[in-house]
Every structure is written in structure tokens, then in C-alpha cells.
Coordinates of C-alpha atoms in Angstrom, one line a residue:
Chain A
M186 CA 108.8 190.9 165.7
S187 CA 110.2 187.8 167.5
D188 CA 113.4 189.5 168.7
L189 CA 111.5 192.4 170.2
L190 CA 111.2 192.7 174.0
H191 CA 107.8 192.5 175.6
T192 CA 106.5 194.6 178.5
P193 CA 104.6 192.8 181.3
L194 CA 101.3 194.0 179.6
H195 CA 102.1 192.5 176.2
D196 CA 99.4 189.8 176.4
L197 CA 96.8 192.4 177.5
H198 CA 97.7 194.7 174.6
V199 CA 97.2 191.8 172.1
E200 CA 93.9 190.7 173.9
L201 CA 92.6 194.3 173.6
G202 CA 93.3 194.3 169.9
G203 CA 96.4 196.6 170.1
K204 CA 98.2 197.0 166.8
M205 CA 101.8 196.1 167.9
V206 CA 104.7 197.9 166.3
P207 CA 108.5 197.9 167.1
F208 CA 109.5 200.9 169.2
A209 CA 112.9 201.3 170.9
G210 CA 113.4 197.5 170.8
Y211 CA 110.0 196.7 172.3
A212 CA 106.7 195.5 170.7
M213 CA 104.4 198.3 171.7
P214 CA 100.7 199.1 170.8
V215 CA 100.6 202.1 168.4
Q216 CA 96.8 202.1 168.7
Y217 CA 93.8 200.0 169.7
P218 CA 90.6 199.4 167.8
L219 CA 89.3 202.8 169.0
G220 CA 91.9 204.6 166.8
V221 CA 94.4 207.4 167.3
M222 CA 91.9 210.2 167.0
K223 CA 89.3 208.9 169.5
E224 CA 92.1 207.7 171.9
H225 CA 93.5 211.2 171.9
D226 CA 90.1 212.8 172.5
H227 CA 89.3 210.3 175.3
T228 CA 92.5 211.2 177.1
R229 CA 91.7 214.9 176.9
T230 CA 88.1 214.5 178.1
R231 CA 88.2 211.4 180.4
A232 CA 91.2 209.2 181.1
G233 CA 93.6 207.1 179.1
L234 CA 95.8 204.3 180.3
F235 CA 99.3 204.0 178.7
D236 CA 101.9 201.3 179.0
V237 CA 105.2 203.1 179.3
S238 CA 107.1 200.1 180.7
H239 CA 109.7 200.3 177.9
M240 CA 111.1 203.4 179.7
G241 CA 114.0 203.0 182.1
Q242 CA 113.4 203.1 185.8
V243 CA 116.6 203.7 187.8
I244 CA 117.4 204.1 191.5
V245 CA 120.4 206.2 192.5
R246 CA 121.3 205.5 196.0
G247 CA 124.1 206.9 198.2
P248 CA 124.8 206.8 201.9
D249 CA 122.1 209.5 202.2
F250 CA 120.0 211.6 199.7
A251 CA 122.4 214.6 199.8
T252 CA 125.3 212.5 198.6
A253 CA 123.2 211.0 195.7
A254 CA 121.9 214.4 194.8
R255 CA 125.3 216.0 194.7
A256 CA 126.6 213.2 192.6
F257 CA 123.6 213.5 190.2
E258 CA 124.2 217.2 189.9
T259 CA 127.5 216.5 188.2
L260 CA 125.5 215.1 185.2
V261 CA 122.5 217.4 185.1
P262 CA 122.1 221.2 185.2
M263 CA 119.2 220.9 187.7
D264 CA 118.8 221.6 191.4
V265 CA 118.7 218.1 192.7
L266 CA 119.9 218.8 196.3
G267 CA 117.1 221.4 196.8
L268 CA 114.3 219.1 195.7
D269 CA 112.0 218.4 198.6
T270 CA 111.3 214.8 199.7
D271 CA 108.6 213.2 197.6
R272 CA 108.8 215.8 194.8
Q273 CA 109.7 215.2 191.2
R274 CA 111.4 217.4 188.6
Y275 CA 112.1 217.4 184.9
G276 CA 115.7 217.3 183.8
F277 CA 118.3 216.2 181.2
F278 CA 121.8 214.8 180.9
T279 CA 124.1 217.1 179.0
N280 CA 127.3 216.3 177.1
D281 CA 130.6 218.2 177.0
A282 CA 129.3 220.3 174.1
G283 CA 126.2 221.3 176.0
G284 CA 124.0 219.0 173.9
I285 CA 121.2 216.9 175.5
M286 CA 122.0 213.2 175.9
D287 CA 118.5 212.4 177.2
D288 CA 115.6 214.1 179.0
L289 CA 114.3 212.5 182.2
M290 CA 112.2 212.8 185.4
F291 CA 113.8 212.5 188.8
A292 CA 112.3 212.3 192.3
N293 CA 113.5 212.6 195.8
R294 CA 112.4 209.5 197.6
G295 CA 113.9 210.3 200.9
D296 CA 116.9 208.0 200.9
H297 CA 117.4 207.7 197.2
L298 CA 116.7 209.3 193.8
F299 CA 114.2 207.6 191.4
V300 CA 114.9 208.4 187.8
V301 CA 112.8 207.7 184.7
V302 CA 114.6 207.9 181.3
N303 CA 113.6 207.3 177.7
A304 CA 113.5 203.8 176.4
A305 CA 115.8 204.3 173.4
C306 CA 118.5 205.9 175.7
K307 CA 118.2 203.8 178.8
G308 CA 121.2 201.5 178.2
A309 CA 123.5 204.5 177.5
D310 CA 122.0 206.5 180.3
I311 CA 122.7 203.8 182.9
E312 CA 126.3 203.3 181.6
H313 CA 126.8 207.0 181.8
M314 CA 125.5 207.2 185.4
Q315 CA 127.5 204.1 186.4
A316 CA 130.7 205.5 184.8
H317 CA 130.4 209.0 186.3
L318 CA 128.5 208.9 189.6
A319 CA 131.1 208.4 192.3
G320 CA 130.2 207.0 195.7
V321 CA 126.6 206.0 194.7
E322 CA 124.9 202.9 193.5
V323 CA 123.0 203.0 190.2
T324 CA 120.4 200.2 189.8
E325 CA 118.1 199.6 186.9
I326 CA 114.7 198.5 188.1
T327 CA 113.8 195.6 185.7
D328 CA 111.0 193.9 187.8
R329 CA 108.5 196.8 187.5
A330 CA 106.2 198.0 184.8
L331 CA 105.4 201.6 184.3
L332 CA 101.8 202.8 183.6
A333 CA 100.5 206.3 182.9
L334 CA 96.9 207.2 183.7
Q335 CA 96.3 210.6 182.1
G336 CA 93.3 212.9 181.7
P337 CA 90.8 214.9 183.7
S338 CA 89.2 211.8 185.2
A339 CA 92.5 210.3 186.3
E340 CA 92.2 211.6 189.9
T341 CA 88.7 210.2 190.4
V342 CA 89.7 206.9 189.0
L343 CA 92.9 206.4 190.9
A344 CA 91.3 207.6 194.1
T345 CA 88.9 204.7 193.9
L346 CA 91.9 202.4 194.4
D347 CA 93.7 204.6 197.0
P348 CA 92.1 207.8 198.2
R349 CA 95.6 209.3 198.9
A350 CA 95.9 209.7 195.1
A351 CA 93.6 212.7 195.3
E352 CA 95.7 214.5 197.9
M353 CA 98.8 214.6 195.6
A354 CA 99.7 217.9 193.9
F355 CA 101.3 218.2 190.5
M356 CA 104.8 216.6 190.6
D357 CA 104.2 215.0 194.0
V358 CA 105.5 211.5 194.5
A359 CA 104.0 208.9 196.9
T360 CA 103.9 205.1 197.5
L361 CA 100.3 204.0 197.1
S362 CA 98.6 200.7 197.5
L363 CA 96.8 200.1 194.3
N364 CA 94.8 196.9 193.8
G365 CA 97.0 195.2 196.3
A366 CA 100.3 196.3 194.7
E367 CA 102.9 198.6 196.3
C368 CA 103.2 201.4 193.6
W369 CA 105.5 204.3 193.3
V370 CA 103.3 207.0 191.9
S371 CA 104.0 210.5 190.6
R372 CA 101.4 213.1 189.7
S373 CA 102.8 213.8 186.3
G374 CA 102.9 212.6 182.8
Y375 CA 103.6 213.6 179.2
T376 CA 100.2 214.4 177.6
G377 CA 99.6 218.0 178.9
E378 CA 96.8 216.6 181.1
D379 CA 96.6 216.0 184.8
G380 CA 97.5 212.4 185.6
Y381 CA 99.8 209.9 187.2
E382 CA 102.7 207.7 186.3
I383 CA 102.6 204.4 188.2
S384 CA 105.6 202.1 188.8
V385 CA 104.1 198.7 189.7
P386 CA 105.7 195.3 190.3
A387 CA 105.7 193.4 187.0
D388 CA 103.7 190.5 188.3
Q389 CA 100.9 192.7 189.5
A390 CA 100.9 195.1 186.5
E391 CA 98.3 193.3 184.4
A392 CA 95.8 193.0 187.3
L393 CA 96.2 196.7 188.0
A394 CA 95.8 197.6 184.4
R395 CA 92.6 195.5 184.2
A396 CA 91.3 197.2 187.4
L397 CA 91.9 200.6 185.9
L398 CA 90.4 199.6 182.5
D399 CA 87.3 198.2 184.3
H400 CA 86.5 201.8 185.2
P401 CA 84.1 203.2 182.5
E402 CA 86.1 206.4 182.3
V403 CA 89.3 204.6 181.2
E404 CA 90.4 203.4 177.8
A405 CA 93.7 201.9 176.7
I406 CA 95.7 204.4 174.6
G407 CA 98.5 203.6 172.2
L408 CA 101.7 205.4 171.2
G409 CA 100.0 207.1 168.3
A410 CA 97.8 209.2 170.6
R411 CA 100.6 209.6 173.1
D412 CA 102.6 211.3 170.3
S413 CA 99.8 213.7 169.3
L414 CA 99.0 214.5 172.9
R415 CA 102.6 215.4 173.8
L416 CA 102.9 217.4 170.5
E417 CA 99.8 219.5 171.3
G418 CA 101.3 219.9 174.8
G419 CA 104.5 221.4 173.3
L420 CA 106.5 218.6 174.9
C421 CA 109.8 217.4 173.3
L422 CA 110.2 213.9 171.9
Y423 CA 113.9 213.0 172.5
G424 CA 115.8 212.1 169.4
H425 CA 113.5 214.3 167.3
D426 CA 112.9 217.7 169.0
I427 CA 116.0 217.5 171.1
D428 CA 119.2 215.4 170.8
T429 CA 123.0 215.5 171.4
G430 CA 123.2 218.3 168.8
T431 CA 120.8 220.6 170.5
T432 CA 121.5 222.6 173.6
P433 CA 118.9 223.4 176.3
I434 CA 118.9 227.0 175.1
E435 CA 118.2 226.0 171.5
G436 CA 115.6 223.6 172.7
A437 CA 113.8 226.3 174.7
L438 CA 114.4 224.3 177.9
T439 CA 116.3 227.0 179.8
W440 CA 113.4 227.1 182.3
A441 CA 114.4 223.7 183.5
I442 CA 117.8 224.9 184.7
Q443 CA 117.3 226.3 188.2
K444 CA 119.0 229.5 189.2
V445 CA 121.1 227.8 191.8
R446 CA 122.9 225.8 189.0
G447 CA 123.1 228.8 186.6
D448 CA 126.0 231.2 186.1
G449 CA 126.5 233.0 189.5
G450 CA 124.3 230.5 191.4
A451 CA 125.4 228.9 194.7
R452 CA 126.1 225.6 192.9
A453 CA 126.8 227.0 189.5
G454 CA 128.1 224.7 186.8
G455 CA 129.8 221.4 187.5
F456 CA 127.8 219.6 184.8
P457 CA 129.0 218.6 181.3
G458 CA 128.9 221.5 178.9
A459 CA 128.4 224.2 181.5
T460 CA 130.6 226.7 179.8
Q461 CA 128.8 226.4 176.5
I462 CA 125.4 226.5 178.2
F463 CA 126.2 229.5 180.3
A464 CA 127.6 231.4 177.2
Q465 CA 124.3 230.7 175.3
M466 CA 122.2 231.6 178.3
A467 CA 124.0 235.0 178.3
D468 CA 124.1 235.7 174.6
G469 CA 121.2 233.6 173.2
A470 CA 121.5 230.7 170.7
A471 CA 121.6 231.1 166.9
R472 CA 118.5 229.0 166.6
K473 CA 115.5 228.1 168.7
R474 CA 112.8 225.5 169.0
V475 CA 109.4 227.1 168.4
G476 CA 105.8 226.1 168.1
L477 CA 104.5 226.2 164.5
L478 CA 100.9 226.4 163.4
P479 CA 100.3 225.7 159.7
T480 CA 97.6 228.1 158.5
G481 CA 96.3 225.6 156.0
R482 CA 94.9 222.1 156.6
A483 CA 97.9 220.1 155.4
P484 CA 99.9 218.5 158.2
M485 CA 103.6 219.3 158.0
R486 CA 105.7 216.5 159.6
E487 CA 109.3 216.0 160.8
G488 CA 111.9 217.0 158.2
V489 CA 109.9 219.7 156.3
P490 CA 112.4 222.5 155.5
L491 CA 111.5 226.0 156.6
F492 CA 112.0 229.3 154.7
A493 CA 111.5 232.9 155.5
G494 CA 109.5 233.7 152.4
P495 CA 107.1 232.1 149.9
E496 CA 109.9 231.7 147.4
G497 CA 113.7 231.6 147.2
G498 CA 116.0 232.4 150.1
E499 CA 118.1 230.2 152.3
Q500 CA 116.6 227.5 154.5
I501 CA 116.1 228.9 158.0
G502 CA 115.2 225.7 159.9
K503 CA 113.2 222.5 159.8
I504 CA 110.3 220.8 161.5
T505 CA 111.2 218.2 164.1
S506 CA 107.7 217.0 165.0
G507 CA 104.5 217.7 163.3
G508 CA 101.1 216.2 162.5
F509 CA 97.4 216.6 163.1
G510 CA 96.4 217.8 166.5
P511 CA 92.9 216.3 167.2
T512 CA 92.1 218.7 170.0
V513 CA 93.4 221.7 168.0
G514 CA 91.4 220.4 165.1
G515 CA 94.2 221.1 162.6
P516 CA 97.9 220.6 161.9
V517 CA 100.4 221.5 164.6
A518 CA 104.2 221.3 164.5
M519 CA 107.4 222.3 166.3
G520 CA 110.8 222.9 164.9
Y521 CA 114.0 224.9 164.9
V522 CA 114.3 228.3 163.2
T523 CA 117.1 231.0 163.3
R524 CA 116.6 233.4 166.1
D525 CA 115.5 236.3 163.8
H526 CA 112.5 234.2 162.8
A527 CA 111.7 232.9 166.3
S528 CA 109.3 235.6 167.6
I529 CA 105.7 234.7 168.3
G530 CA 103.6 235.8 165.4
T531 CA 106.3 235.5 162.7
T532 CA 105.0 233.9 159.5
I533 CA 107.4 231.5 157.8
Y534 CA 107.0 228.8 155.1
G535 CA 107.3 225.1 155.0
E536 CA 108.1 223.4 151.7
L537 CA 105.7 220.5 151.3
R538 CA 105.6 218.5 148.1
G539 CA 107.3 221.3 146.2
K540 CA 105.0 224.1 147.5
R541 CA 105.7 226.7 150.2
L542 CA 102.9 226.8 152.7
P543 CA 102.7 229.3 155.5
L544 CA 103.0 228.6 159.3
N545 CA 102.9 231.0 162.2
V546 CA 105.4 230.9 165.0
T547 CA 103.1 230.2 168.0
K548 CA 103.3 230.0 171.8
M549 CA 103.2 226.4 173.1
P550 CA 101.4 224.4 174.4
F551 CA 98.9 224.4 171.6
T552 CA 96.2 223.2 174.0
P553 CA 96.0 224.5 177.6
A554 CA 97.9 222.4 180.1
N555 CA 95.5 221.0 182.7
F556 CA 97.9 220.2 185.5
K557 CA 96.7 220.1 189.1
R558 CA 98.9 222.9 190.6
Chain B
M77 CA 82.9 198.3 140.4
K78 CA 86.6 197.5 139.8
Y79 CA 89.4 197.4 142.2
T80 CA 93.2 198.0 141.9
E81 CA 96.0 196.4 143.9
E82 CA 96.6 199.9 145.3
H83 CA 93.1 199.6 147.1
E84 CA 91.3 202.0 144.9
W85 CA 87.8 201.5 143.6
L86 CA 86.6 202.6 140.2
R87 CA 82.9 203.0 139.4
V88 CA 81.7 203.8 135.9
E89 CA 79.0 206.6 135.8
D90 CA 78.0 207.3 132.2
D91 CA 81.2 208.4 130.4
V92 CA 83.3 209.1 133.5
V93 CA 84.9 206.9 136.2
V94 CA 84.6 207.8 139.9
V95 CA 87.6 206.9 142.0
G96 CA 88.1 206.4 145.7
I97 CA 89.8 204.1 148.2
T98 CA 88.3 201.0 149.7
A99 CA 87.0 200.8 153.3
H100 CA 89.8 198.3 153.9
A101 CA 92.4 200.8 152.8
A102 CA 90.8 203.6 154.9
E103 CA 90.8 201.4 157.9
Q104 CA 94.5 200.5 157.4
L105 CA 95.4 204.2 157.1
G106 CA 93.6 205.2 160.2
D107 CA 91.8 208.5 160.9
I108 CA 92.2 210.6 157.7
V109 CA 92.7 214.3 158.4
F110 CA 93.6 215.8 155.1
V111 CA 93.1 215.0 151.4
E112 CA 94.9 216.9 148.6
L113 CA 93.1 216.5 145.3
P114 CA 94.1 217.2 141.7
E115 CA 92.7 220.2 139.8
V116 CA 89.7 219.9 137.6
G117 CA 91.0 219.9 134.0
D118 CA 94.3 218.2 134.9
T119 CA 95.4 215.6 132.3
V120 CA 96.8 212.6 134.2
A121 CA 98.6 209.4 133.2
K122 CA 98.2 206.1 134.8
D123 CA 100.4 205.7 137.9
D124 CA 100.8 209.5 138.4
E125 CA 100.7 210.4 142.0
I126 CA 97.6 212.7 142.0
V127 CA 96.1 212.5 145.5
V128 CA 97.8 212.8 148.9
I129 CA 96.0 211.4 151.9
E130 CA 97.2 212.3 155.3
S131 CA 96.1 210.2 158.2
V132 CA 97.0 210.8 161.9
K133 CA 99.9 208.5 161.2
A134 CA 101.4 209.3 157.8
A135 CA 101.0 210.6 154.3
S136 CA 100.2 208.3 151.4
D137 CA 100.0 208.9 147.7
I138 CA 97.1 207.7 145.5
L139 CA 97.9 206.9 141.9
A140 CA 95.8 207.7 138.9
P141 CA 94.4 204.3 137.9
I142 CA 94.0 205.2 134.2
D143 CA 94.9 207.9 131.7
G144 CA 92.4 210.7 131.3
E145 CA 91.2 214.1 132.3
I146 CA 90.0 215.1 135.8
V147 CA 86.5 216.4 135.4
E148 CA 85.3 216.8 139.0
V149 CA 86.9 216.5 142.5
N150 CA 85.2 216.0 145.8
T151 CA 85.7 219.4 147.3
A152 CA 83.7 218.4 150.4
L153 CA 86.7 216.4 151.6
A154 CA 88.6 219.7 152.4
D155 CA 86.3 220.3 155.3
S156 CA 85.4 216.7 156.1
P157 CA 88.3 214.3 155.3
S158 CA 86.8 211.9 157.8
A159 CA 84.2 211.0 155.1
V160 CA 86.8 208.7 153.7
N161 CA 86.8 206.7 156.9
E162 CA 83.1 206.9 157.4
D163 CA 81.8 206.2 153.8
A164 CA 84.8 205.2 151.6
I165 CA 82.8 204.0 148.6
G166 CA 80.2 206.8 148.9
A167 CA 80.7 210.3 150.3
G168 CA 84.5 209.6 150.5
W169 CA 85.1 209.6 146.7
F170 CA 88.1 211.5 145.4
F171 CA 87.8 212.5 141.8
K172 CA 86.0 211.8 138.5
I173 CA 88.1 211.1 135.5
K174 CA 87.1 211.0 131.8
P175 CA 89.1 208.0 130.5
D176 CA 91.2 208.1 127.3
D177 CA 90.8 204.4 126.9
T178 CA 88.3 202.4 128.9
S179 CA 90.1 199.2 128.2
Q180 CA 92.7 200.2 130.8
M181 CA 90.1 199.2 133.3
D182 CA 90.0 195.6 132.1
E183 CA 93.1 194.6 134.1
Y184 CA 91.5 195.5 137.4
M185 CA 89.9 193.1 139.8
D186 CA 86.2 192.5 140.4
E187 CA 84.8 192.6 143.9
A188 CA 85.3 188.8 144.5
A189 CA 88.9 189.0 143.4
Y190 CA 89.5 192.1 145.6
N191 CA 87.9 190.5 148.6
K192 CA 90.2 187.5 148.1
L193 CA 93.2 189.9 148.0
I194 CA 92.4 191.5 151.4
A195 CA 91.2 188.3 153.1

């Protein structure tokens, strides 16, 4: 793993007994001695600290926020201009076919946009922005780590370092002073729990992580539990559940396209693939991402082919993420099925080791979202 | 007790052999959430894939260590697969096999040799 990149918390992961694995070019902890199951449960019941420094942090700056927002709207089908100061929103870059190039979070920081993108896509995303955003400056932030503190105790814990943390609502963004470091904090995350994402100067990241871990409510959590948490939360993993070959409509992400950017909206279109996306928004897509709950105990993972009946017939889709959901206490999955099999309550079959096993199309999230609205 | 390079343990009980995986293997696999066992009465050949273990991370196959007939399986694992993590060489056993030829066990390691393998 010598050619892998290290995050500013690498030495701490190793010290804590993290099992380091390659992920998107970085050495990252997949789990700590606690193990995936207990790490997952700890995050759902108390608070988990995640190192997500491998993700890309980008500042998009124009002469003023409106200029940067209008430019960014040429790449995403989101309402960027209408986003209030110190508020964050989920979004995605689309391509000319209406596919999803990456999903992301963006925030209005008053005079600039702060964007967080996936690790595996960050190089391409930054090139994409630099090539297509006219009149604005796109800067990758490489001197900051990114931590996520997630779980029902996150608020209490973070407020011990800066009481203003408790005043933030879901998707609020603020600059807080945490353990002496100037941090860009959002009240959001990717676990289905309340919590925060914290951008901290790289040279102060380890001290902040240690201060958080000193709190008895907090455990370090690896990528394994991050995956099972986001899966139970019904949240997409880019490159698996959504990619350049899936549109927002197929990916069941139409909710993320605000009316003002939709067909007939005041700032309709003007992003890559708008024609295809509007056509699908009007007519529906041939396939759709759905939640799938296997009725048996066997986990069904990515790649399992799906069928309408217990034998014969054409394949109607496939699982794109699946595994064991520790909070659900059984297997959970998501995947794509043809639209005639996408209704909640439909029973379909996954072919596992030569056997067809039933799954029910189920509403997501699988566990209730505990966001602080 | 005998051990395979696939991290299975074999314990002779009268005329049958009880088979499971070692604590070391269970720890490497992580939290085990599902175990699919063979059927009682199945005739199996050495190296057949007869058990599937699913951990939170991945699925793994367990091979039949010897030829024989499956005479009992640990049905308790359906409801408590975590027994494999908690008590790998006790409550976490997988199946009992009636060997066709007990000499097939001769090639396997004793405890000292196995401990050396995983050291």
C-alpha cells in the first residue's frame, strides 16, 4: 500500500488499530477493533467519528455569490442561486445524456460556494468545473481534513467544543472554533443520523479527532460501518447505485431537482442532459432504483440478478448495493428494476447461488432518518 | 483436533467428525450474519463447497474437508450466526460428517502446526 495516499489522520487510524485498506487511492480504515457491527450500532445509538478526508473539498468563487451560483447552475440541475447563506444542499453533476457524473453537497458561504465531492471522482469533477465554469475560480482545498461526527449524541459532543453547534439546524453551515481550529461545519452527513461534517485545517485535524474521541460517547468508525449505515439510510453510493449510465429519474433522485430548474421553472434547464431529464420527468423512466428487503436471512449483494418470478422469465434488474443491515437486523438491498416491478410491496426474486429467493420492494430509508429538522 | 489450511477444525466424536472454522478465521471474516449449511443426508466429496458464510463484509465458501455423508447440521446458526464469532470451536460448529475414509484426516495439521501457520 506504499503508493496509496494518506489522510492527515493516517497515523491515528493505525494507532487505534484500524484495518487499513485501499479506497479511491487512499489507505483508509475499513474497521477498528470494535468491528463493523458494533461500530454501526454505536453510530446509531451514540456517536461515531469518521475520517472522510479522502473526499474532495472545493471552493467556487466569483466576483460575488450570484455569479458563482449562476455558473454552477450550468453543471447541476439544482437551485443554487436560491440557496440561502450558510445553507447546504444535495446535488449532482449531469452529463449530456442526463446521466450522473457525481453526487455532491454544496453550500452558500456568503461570498463563495463550498462543494464536497466523492473521492473517486474528485479529479474529474475539478477538471469538469475548471473547464466549464466561466468567470469563476475553482480551487481544490488540499490543506484541510474532513471529519464526520454522526449519531444522536453528536450535538451534545460537538457543543462541548463550541456551543454554537447546538444552534445549527439540519443542512445549516457555520464556521466554528473547535479545539482551537477554525472549522467549516455543516449539520449533515451520510449515515441517516443527525450529525456534522467538519472541515478542519490538516495540521489541527488529529488534535481535534483526539478531542472528540476523548468523549466517552464517541468511537472511531470505519468505512465498513459507513457503508451499512448509508445503505440502511437508503443513500446512494456513487459508482454503484448511481453512475454516468443512470439518470436522476432512474435513480429516484428527482426530489433533488428544485422546481425552479425543472421544465417550466423560472431558470429551467441550462444544465447538461436537461432535454433527456425533462422528458423522463414527464414520461417516467423505464427502470427505477428501489429499496429491496430480502424476506429470508441471506444477504444479497451488488450484482445479484433480479427476476419477476421464482423461475424462468427475463431478468428485470439487478442489485446495486446490498448486505446485512445491523439496525434492521437482517439483509437490506437496493437496486434497479423495470418500472412495472417498482411499486412498493411488489415481490420479486434474486438469484443467489443458483436459487431464486424472494425480496419485497420497500420504501427507503430502511431505518428512520433522525435528522434535526 | 485437526486443522486444515482453509482454517477449518475437525474433531472426532465416536464415528463422526464435527467441523467448524477456527476463532482466527472467524475474527478475520468479521461479524458473521448468515450461515448456509448443507442438508442432512448429503453425500459430499472433499473440496466441495458445502457451506456459505456471510459476514458483514463478504461471502465465503467453506469446503468439505473429507469425503462422507452429512449426518447433522447446526440448525441453531440460522437464528444465531454470531455463535461462530463468539464460540468458534464450540457452539459455532457447522456440520457433522460420517467419513468414508478416516485416513483423509491424516494430512491435516495438529494444533501446534496450525498455530505456527497463523502466527
